[in-house]
mmCIF file of C-alpha atoms and ligand atoms in Angstrom:
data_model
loop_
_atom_site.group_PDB
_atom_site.id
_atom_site.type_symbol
_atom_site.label_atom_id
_atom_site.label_comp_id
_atom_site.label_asym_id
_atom_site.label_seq_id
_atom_site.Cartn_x
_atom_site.Cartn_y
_atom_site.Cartn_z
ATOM 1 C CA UNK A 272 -107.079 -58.143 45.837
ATOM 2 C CA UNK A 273 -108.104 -60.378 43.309
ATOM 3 C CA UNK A 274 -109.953 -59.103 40.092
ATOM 4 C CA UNK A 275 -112.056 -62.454 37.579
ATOM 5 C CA UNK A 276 -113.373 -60.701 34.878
ATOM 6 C CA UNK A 277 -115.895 -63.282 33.111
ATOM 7 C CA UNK A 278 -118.107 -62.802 30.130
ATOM 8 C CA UNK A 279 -121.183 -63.124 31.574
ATOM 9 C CA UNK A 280 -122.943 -63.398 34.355
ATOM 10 C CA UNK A 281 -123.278 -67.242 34.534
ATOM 11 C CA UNK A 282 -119.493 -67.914 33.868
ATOM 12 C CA UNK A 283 -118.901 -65.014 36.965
ATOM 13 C CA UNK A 284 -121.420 -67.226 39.092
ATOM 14 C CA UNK A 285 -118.972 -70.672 38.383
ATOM 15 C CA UNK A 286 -116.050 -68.804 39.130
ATOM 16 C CA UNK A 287 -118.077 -67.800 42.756
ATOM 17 C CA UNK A 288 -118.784 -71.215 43.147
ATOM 18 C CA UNK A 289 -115.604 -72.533 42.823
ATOM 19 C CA UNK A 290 -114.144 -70.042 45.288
ATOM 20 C CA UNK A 291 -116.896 -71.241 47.504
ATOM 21 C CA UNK A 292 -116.336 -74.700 47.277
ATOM 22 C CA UNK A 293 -112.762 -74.673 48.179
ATOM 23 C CA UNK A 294 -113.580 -72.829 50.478
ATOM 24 C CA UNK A 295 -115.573 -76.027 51.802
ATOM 25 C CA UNK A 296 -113.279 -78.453 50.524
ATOM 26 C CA UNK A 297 -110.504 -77.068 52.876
ATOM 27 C CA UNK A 298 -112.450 -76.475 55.913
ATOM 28 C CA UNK A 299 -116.427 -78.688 55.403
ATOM 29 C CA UNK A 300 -117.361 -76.864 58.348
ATOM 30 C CA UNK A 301 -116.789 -73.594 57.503
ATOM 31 C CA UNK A 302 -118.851 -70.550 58.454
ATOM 32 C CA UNK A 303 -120.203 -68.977 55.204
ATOM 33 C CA UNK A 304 -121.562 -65.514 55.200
ATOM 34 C CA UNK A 305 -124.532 -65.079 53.207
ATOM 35 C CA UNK A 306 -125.725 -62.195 50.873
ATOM 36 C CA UNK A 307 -128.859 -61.700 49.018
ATOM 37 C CA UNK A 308 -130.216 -59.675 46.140
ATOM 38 C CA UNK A 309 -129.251 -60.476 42.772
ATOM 39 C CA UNK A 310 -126.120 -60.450 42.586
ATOM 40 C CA UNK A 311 -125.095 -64.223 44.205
ATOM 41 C CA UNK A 312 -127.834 -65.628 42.331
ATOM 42 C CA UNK A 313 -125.876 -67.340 39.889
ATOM 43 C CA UNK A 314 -123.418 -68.000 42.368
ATOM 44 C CA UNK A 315 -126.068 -69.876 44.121
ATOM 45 C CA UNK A 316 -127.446 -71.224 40.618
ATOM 46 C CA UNK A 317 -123.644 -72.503 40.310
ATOM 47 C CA UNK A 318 -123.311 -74.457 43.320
ATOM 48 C CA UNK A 319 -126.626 -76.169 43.176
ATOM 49 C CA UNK A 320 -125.722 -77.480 39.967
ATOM 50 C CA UNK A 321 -122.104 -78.505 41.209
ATOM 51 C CA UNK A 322 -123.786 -80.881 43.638
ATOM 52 C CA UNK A 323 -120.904 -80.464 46.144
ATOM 53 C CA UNK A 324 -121.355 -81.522 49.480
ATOM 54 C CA UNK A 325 -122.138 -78.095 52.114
ATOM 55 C CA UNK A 326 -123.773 -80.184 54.390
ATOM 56 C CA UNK A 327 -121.740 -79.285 57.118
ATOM 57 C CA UNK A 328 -121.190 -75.723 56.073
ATOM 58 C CA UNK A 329 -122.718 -73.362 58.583
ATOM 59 C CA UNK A 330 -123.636 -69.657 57.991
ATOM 60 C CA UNK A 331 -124.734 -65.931 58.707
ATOM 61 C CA UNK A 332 -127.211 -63.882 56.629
ATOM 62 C CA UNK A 333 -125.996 -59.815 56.488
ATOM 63 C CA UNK A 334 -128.724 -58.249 56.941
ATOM 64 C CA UNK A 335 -132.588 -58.038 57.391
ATOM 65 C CA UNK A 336 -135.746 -56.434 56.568
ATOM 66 C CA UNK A 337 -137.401 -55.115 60.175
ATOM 67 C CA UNK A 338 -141.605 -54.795 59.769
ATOM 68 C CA UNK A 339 -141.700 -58.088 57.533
ATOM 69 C CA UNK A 340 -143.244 -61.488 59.405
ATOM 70 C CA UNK A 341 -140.404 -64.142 59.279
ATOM 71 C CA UNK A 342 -142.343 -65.779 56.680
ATOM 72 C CA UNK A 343 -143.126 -63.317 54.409
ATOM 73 C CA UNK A 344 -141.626 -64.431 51.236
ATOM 74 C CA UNK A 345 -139.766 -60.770 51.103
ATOM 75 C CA UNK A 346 -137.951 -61.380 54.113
ATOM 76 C CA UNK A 347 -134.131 -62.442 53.892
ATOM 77 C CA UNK A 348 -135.015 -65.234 56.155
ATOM 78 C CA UNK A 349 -137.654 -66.560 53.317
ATOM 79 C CA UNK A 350 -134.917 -65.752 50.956
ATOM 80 C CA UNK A 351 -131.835 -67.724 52.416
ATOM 81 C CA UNK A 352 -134.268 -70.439 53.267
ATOM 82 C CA UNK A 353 -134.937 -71.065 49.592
ATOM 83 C CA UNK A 354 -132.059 -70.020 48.015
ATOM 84 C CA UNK A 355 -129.679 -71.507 50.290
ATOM 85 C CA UNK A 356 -130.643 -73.327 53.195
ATOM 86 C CA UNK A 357 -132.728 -75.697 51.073
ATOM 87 C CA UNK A 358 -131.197 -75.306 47.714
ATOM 88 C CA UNK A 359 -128.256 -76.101 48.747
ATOM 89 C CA UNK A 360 -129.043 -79.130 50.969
ATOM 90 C CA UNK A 361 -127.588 -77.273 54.099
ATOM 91 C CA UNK A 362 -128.534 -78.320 57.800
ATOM 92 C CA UNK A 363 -132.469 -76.159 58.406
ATOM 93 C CA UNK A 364 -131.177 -74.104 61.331
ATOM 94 C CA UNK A 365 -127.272 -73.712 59.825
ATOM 95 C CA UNK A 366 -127.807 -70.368 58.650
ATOM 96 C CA UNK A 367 -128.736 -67.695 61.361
ATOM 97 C CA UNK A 368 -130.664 -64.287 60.207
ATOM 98 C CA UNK A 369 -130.550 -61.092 62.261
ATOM 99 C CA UNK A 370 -133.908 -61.676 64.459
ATOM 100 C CA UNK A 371 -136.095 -59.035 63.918
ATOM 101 C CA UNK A 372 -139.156 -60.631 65.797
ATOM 102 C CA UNK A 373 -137.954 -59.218 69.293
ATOM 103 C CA UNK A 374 -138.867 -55.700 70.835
ATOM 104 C CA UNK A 375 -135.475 -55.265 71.366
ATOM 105 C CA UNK A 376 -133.483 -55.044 68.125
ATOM 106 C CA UNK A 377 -130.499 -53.180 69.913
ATOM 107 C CA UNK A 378 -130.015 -56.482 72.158
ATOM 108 C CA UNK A 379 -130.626 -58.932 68.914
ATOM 109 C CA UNK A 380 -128.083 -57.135 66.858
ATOM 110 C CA UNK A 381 -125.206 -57.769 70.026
ATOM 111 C CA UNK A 382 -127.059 -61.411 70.062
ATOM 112 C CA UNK A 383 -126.071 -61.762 66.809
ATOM 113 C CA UNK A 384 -122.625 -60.511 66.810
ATOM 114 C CA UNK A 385 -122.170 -62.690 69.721
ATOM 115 C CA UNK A 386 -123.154 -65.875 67.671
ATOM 116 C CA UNK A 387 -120.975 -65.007 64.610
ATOM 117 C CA UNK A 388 -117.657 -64.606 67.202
ATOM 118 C CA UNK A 389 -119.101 -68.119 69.185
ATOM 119 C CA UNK A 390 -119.006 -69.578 65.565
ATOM 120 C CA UNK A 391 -115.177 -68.728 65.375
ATOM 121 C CA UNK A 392 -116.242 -65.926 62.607
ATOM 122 C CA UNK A 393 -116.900 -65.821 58.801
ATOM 123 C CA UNK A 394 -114.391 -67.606 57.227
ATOM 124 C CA UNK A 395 -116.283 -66.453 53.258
ATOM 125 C CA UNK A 396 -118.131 -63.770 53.099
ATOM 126 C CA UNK A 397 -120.249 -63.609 50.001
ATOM 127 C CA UNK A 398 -121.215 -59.713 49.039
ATOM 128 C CA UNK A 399 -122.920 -57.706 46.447
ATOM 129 C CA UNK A 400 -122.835 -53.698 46.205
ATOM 130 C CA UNK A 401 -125.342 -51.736 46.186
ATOM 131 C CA UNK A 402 -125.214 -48.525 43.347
ATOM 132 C CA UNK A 403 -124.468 -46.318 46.205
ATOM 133 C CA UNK A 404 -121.810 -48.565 47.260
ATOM 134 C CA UNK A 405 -123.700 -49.773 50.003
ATOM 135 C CA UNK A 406 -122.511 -53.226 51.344
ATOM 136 C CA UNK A 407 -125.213 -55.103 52.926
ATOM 137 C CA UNK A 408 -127.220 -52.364 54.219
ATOM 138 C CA UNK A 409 -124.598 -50.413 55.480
ATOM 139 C CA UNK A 410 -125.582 -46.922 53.290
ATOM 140 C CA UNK A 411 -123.028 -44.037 52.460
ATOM 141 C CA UNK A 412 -121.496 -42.889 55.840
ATOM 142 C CA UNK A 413 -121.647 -45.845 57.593
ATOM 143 C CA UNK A 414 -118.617 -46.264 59.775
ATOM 144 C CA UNK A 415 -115.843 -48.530 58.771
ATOM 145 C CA UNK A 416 -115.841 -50.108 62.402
ATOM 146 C CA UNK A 417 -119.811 -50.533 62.911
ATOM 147 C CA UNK A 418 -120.353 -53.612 64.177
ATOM 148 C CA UNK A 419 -124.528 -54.923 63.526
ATOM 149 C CA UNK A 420 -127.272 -52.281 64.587
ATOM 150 C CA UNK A 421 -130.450 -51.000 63.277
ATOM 151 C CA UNK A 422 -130.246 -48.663 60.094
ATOM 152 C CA UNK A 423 -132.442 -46.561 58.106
ATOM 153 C CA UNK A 424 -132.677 -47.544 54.731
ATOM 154 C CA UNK A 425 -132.004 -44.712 51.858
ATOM 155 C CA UNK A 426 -134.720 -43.744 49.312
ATOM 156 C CA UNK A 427 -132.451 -45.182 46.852
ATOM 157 C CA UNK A 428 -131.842 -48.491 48.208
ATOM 158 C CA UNK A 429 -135.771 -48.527 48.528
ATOM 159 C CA UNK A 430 -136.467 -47.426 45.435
ATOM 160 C CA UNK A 431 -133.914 -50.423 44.034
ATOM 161 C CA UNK A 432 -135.320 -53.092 46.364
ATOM 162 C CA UNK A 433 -139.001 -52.349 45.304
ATOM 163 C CA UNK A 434 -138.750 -54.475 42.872
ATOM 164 C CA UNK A 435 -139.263 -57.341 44.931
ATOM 165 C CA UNK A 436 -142.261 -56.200 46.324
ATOM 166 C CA UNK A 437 -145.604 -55.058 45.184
ATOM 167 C CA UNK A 438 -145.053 -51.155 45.498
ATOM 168 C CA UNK A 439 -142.115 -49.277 46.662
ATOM 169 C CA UNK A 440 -144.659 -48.000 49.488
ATOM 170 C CA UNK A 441 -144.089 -51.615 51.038
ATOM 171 C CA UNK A 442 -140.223 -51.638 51.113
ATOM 172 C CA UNK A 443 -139.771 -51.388 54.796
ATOM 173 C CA UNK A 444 -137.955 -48.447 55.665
ATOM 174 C CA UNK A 445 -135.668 -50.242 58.740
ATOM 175 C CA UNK A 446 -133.285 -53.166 58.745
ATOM 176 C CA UNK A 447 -131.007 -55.073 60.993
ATOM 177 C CA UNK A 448 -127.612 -55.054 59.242
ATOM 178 C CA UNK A 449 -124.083 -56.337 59.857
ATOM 179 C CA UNK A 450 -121.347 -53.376 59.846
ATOM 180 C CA UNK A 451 -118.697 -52.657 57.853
ATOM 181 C CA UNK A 452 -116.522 -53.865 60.713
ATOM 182 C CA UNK A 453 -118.269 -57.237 61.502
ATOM 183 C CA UNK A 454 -117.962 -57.787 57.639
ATOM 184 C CA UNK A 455 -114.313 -57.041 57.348
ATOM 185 C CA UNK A 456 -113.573 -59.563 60.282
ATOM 186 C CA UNK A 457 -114.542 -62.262 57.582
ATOM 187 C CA UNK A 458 -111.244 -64.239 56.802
ATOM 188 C CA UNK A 459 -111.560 -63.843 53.259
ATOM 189 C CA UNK A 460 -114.399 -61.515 51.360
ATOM 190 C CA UNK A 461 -115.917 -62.660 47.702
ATOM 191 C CA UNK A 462 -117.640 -59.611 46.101
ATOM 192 C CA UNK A 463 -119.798 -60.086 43.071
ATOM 193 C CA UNK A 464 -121.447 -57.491 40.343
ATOM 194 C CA UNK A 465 -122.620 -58.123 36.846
ATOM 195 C CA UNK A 466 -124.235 -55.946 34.858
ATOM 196 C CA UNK A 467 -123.514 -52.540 33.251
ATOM 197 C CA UNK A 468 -125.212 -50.459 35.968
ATOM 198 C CA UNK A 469 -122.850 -51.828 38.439
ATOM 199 C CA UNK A 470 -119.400 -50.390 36.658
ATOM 200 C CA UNK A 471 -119.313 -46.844 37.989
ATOM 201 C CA UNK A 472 -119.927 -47.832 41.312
ATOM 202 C CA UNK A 473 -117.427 -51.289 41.408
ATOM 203 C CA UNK A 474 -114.512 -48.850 39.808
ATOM 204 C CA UNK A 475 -115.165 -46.593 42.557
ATOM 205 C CA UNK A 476 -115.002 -48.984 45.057
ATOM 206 C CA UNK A 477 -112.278 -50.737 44.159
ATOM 207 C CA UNK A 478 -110.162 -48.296 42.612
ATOM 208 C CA UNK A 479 -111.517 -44.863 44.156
ATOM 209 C CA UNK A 480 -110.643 -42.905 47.073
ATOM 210 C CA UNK A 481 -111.192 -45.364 50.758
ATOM 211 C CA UNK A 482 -113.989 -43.147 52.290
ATOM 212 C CA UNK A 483 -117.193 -44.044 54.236
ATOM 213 C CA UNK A 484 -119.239 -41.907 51.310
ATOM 214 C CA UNK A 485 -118.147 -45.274 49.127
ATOM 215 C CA UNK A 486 -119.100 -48.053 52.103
ATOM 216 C CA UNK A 487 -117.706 -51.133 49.870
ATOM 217 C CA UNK A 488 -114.535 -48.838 49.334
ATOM 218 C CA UNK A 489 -113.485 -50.407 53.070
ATOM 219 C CA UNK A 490 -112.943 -53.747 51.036
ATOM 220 C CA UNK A 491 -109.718 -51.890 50.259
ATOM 221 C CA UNK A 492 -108.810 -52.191 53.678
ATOM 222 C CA UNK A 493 -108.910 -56.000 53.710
ATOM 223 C CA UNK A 494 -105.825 -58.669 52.685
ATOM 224 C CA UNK A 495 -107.667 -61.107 51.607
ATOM 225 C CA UNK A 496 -110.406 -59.810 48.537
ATOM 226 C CA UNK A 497 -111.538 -61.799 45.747
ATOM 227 C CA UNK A 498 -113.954 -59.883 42.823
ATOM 228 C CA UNK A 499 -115.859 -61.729 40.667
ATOM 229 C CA UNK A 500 -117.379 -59.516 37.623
ATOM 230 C CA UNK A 501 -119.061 -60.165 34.530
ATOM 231 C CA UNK A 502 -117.170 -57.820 31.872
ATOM 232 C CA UNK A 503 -119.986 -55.200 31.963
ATOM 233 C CA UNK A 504 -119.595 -54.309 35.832
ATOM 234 C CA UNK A 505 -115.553 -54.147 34.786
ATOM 235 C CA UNK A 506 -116.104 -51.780 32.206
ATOM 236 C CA UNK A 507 -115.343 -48.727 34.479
ATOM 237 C CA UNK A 508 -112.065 -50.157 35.674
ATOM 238 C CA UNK A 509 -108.937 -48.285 35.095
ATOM 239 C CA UNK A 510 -106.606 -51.946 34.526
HETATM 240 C C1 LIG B 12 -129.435 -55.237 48.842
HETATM 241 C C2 LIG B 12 -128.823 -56.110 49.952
HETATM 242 C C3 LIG B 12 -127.354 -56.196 49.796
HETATM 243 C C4 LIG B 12 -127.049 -56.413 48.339
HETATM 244 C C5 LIG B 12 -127.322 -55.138 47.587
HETATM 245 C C6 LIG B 12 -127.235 -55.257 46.093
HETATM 246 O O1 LIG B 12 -130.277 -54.267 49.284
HETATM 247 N N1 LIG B 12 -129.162 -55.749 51.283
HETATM 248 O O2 LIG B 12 -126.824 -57.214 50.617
HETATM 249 O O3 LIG B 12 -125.717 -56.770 48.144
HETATM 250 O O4 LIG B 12 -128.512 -54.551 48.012
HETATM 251 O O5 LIG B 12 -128.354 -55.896 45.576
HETATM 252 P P1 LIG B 12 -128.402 -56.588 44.187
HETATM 253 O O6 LIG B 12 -127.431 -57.700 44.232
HETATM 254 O O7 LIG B 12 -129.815 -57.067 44.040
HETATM 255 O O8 LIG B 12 -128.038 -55.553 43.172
#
């Protein structure tokens, strides 16, 4: 595993970038996994400015909200579409989110895991961590080898996501999320923190006990791991 400690957020979001884009640079098709929140924001910020060419990049979203139209602005679909699809001057339909439109989420989640294995898999993922440790929305207990289902989302992770929305009343309460094992079939996984309330839970994670309690302690499990932190989400690490 590889550990950048940067100053500050910014400076953590270049070093993402450039991960990304030799990433691209080796392979210009290559199948990017997509996280949002917060945390790859200046990752994105990064490679926008960089003006490198992901035209040919294609890509998979983690997870999604279920009870949000696809073009509510909340959704992850809205969110990649701005943030990445079009921000980065990728292909409109290159990056696929979990469809949540269908009766049958059960079917759409194998659907999807279908598409990610027809793509050849991730060859990047991009994460963040949740303060619970959850990775995408896979919350504390999750199994290491879940593959992309329907999950209930924890008060907590609400509570944190209600920020994007007018009252934490409207966070839904389901998603459609990638597993822990779908995740860890990604060649190569980038995670990114910043921030001071992320230390306890990245030193756990990376340096605590592997358990399902700590869902982004599985990236232990992987060969290929790079971090990216700003110093104040690597203040809790032991080295
Ligand atoms: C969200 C997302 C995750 C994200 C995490 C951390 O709920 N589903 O994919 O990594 O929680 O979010 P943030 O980066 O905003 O702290």
């Amino acid at each position: 595993m590889d550990i950048l400690v940067l100053e500050s957020p910014e400076e953590a979001g270049a070093a993402a970038a450039a991960v990304v884009l030799k990433s691209v640079l080796d392979k210009p098709d290559a199948v990017l996994g997509f996280a949002t929140g917060s945390s790859p924001l200046p990752l994105y910020d990064a490679l926008a400015e960089s003006g490198g060419d992901l035209a040919g990049v294609r890509g998979f979203a983690l997870d999604e909200y279920v009870g949000l139209a696809p073009d509510d602005p909340r959704s992850y679909a809205a969110v990649i579409n701005s943030e990445v699809t079009r921000r980065l001057g990728l292909r409109p339909d290159a990056v696929r989110v979990p469809d949540v439109s269908v009766p049958d989420l059960e079917a759409s989640a194998q659907e999807y895991e279908q598409a990610i294995r027809d793509a050849g898999g991730v060859d990047l993922q991009i994460l963040g961590i949740g303060h619970n440790g959850h990775l995408a929305f896979n919350e504390p207990g999750a199994a290491f080898d879940s593959r992309t289902r329907v999950e209930v989302l924890t008060e907590r992770t609400r509570r944190a996501n209600a920020r994007f929305f007018d009252s934490p009343d409207e966070v839904p309460t389901l998603c459609l999320t990638q597993g822990i094992g779908t995740i860890l079939q990604a060649r190569h996984l980038l995670l990114i923190a910043h921030g001071a309330d992320k230390a306890e839970i990245v030193a756990r994670a990376l340096q605590g006990p592997v358990t399902p309690e700590c869902p982004a302690s599985a990236l232990q499990l992987h060969s290929r791991v790079t971090v990216v932190l700003d110093r104040a989400a690597a203040a809790g690490l032991s080295r």
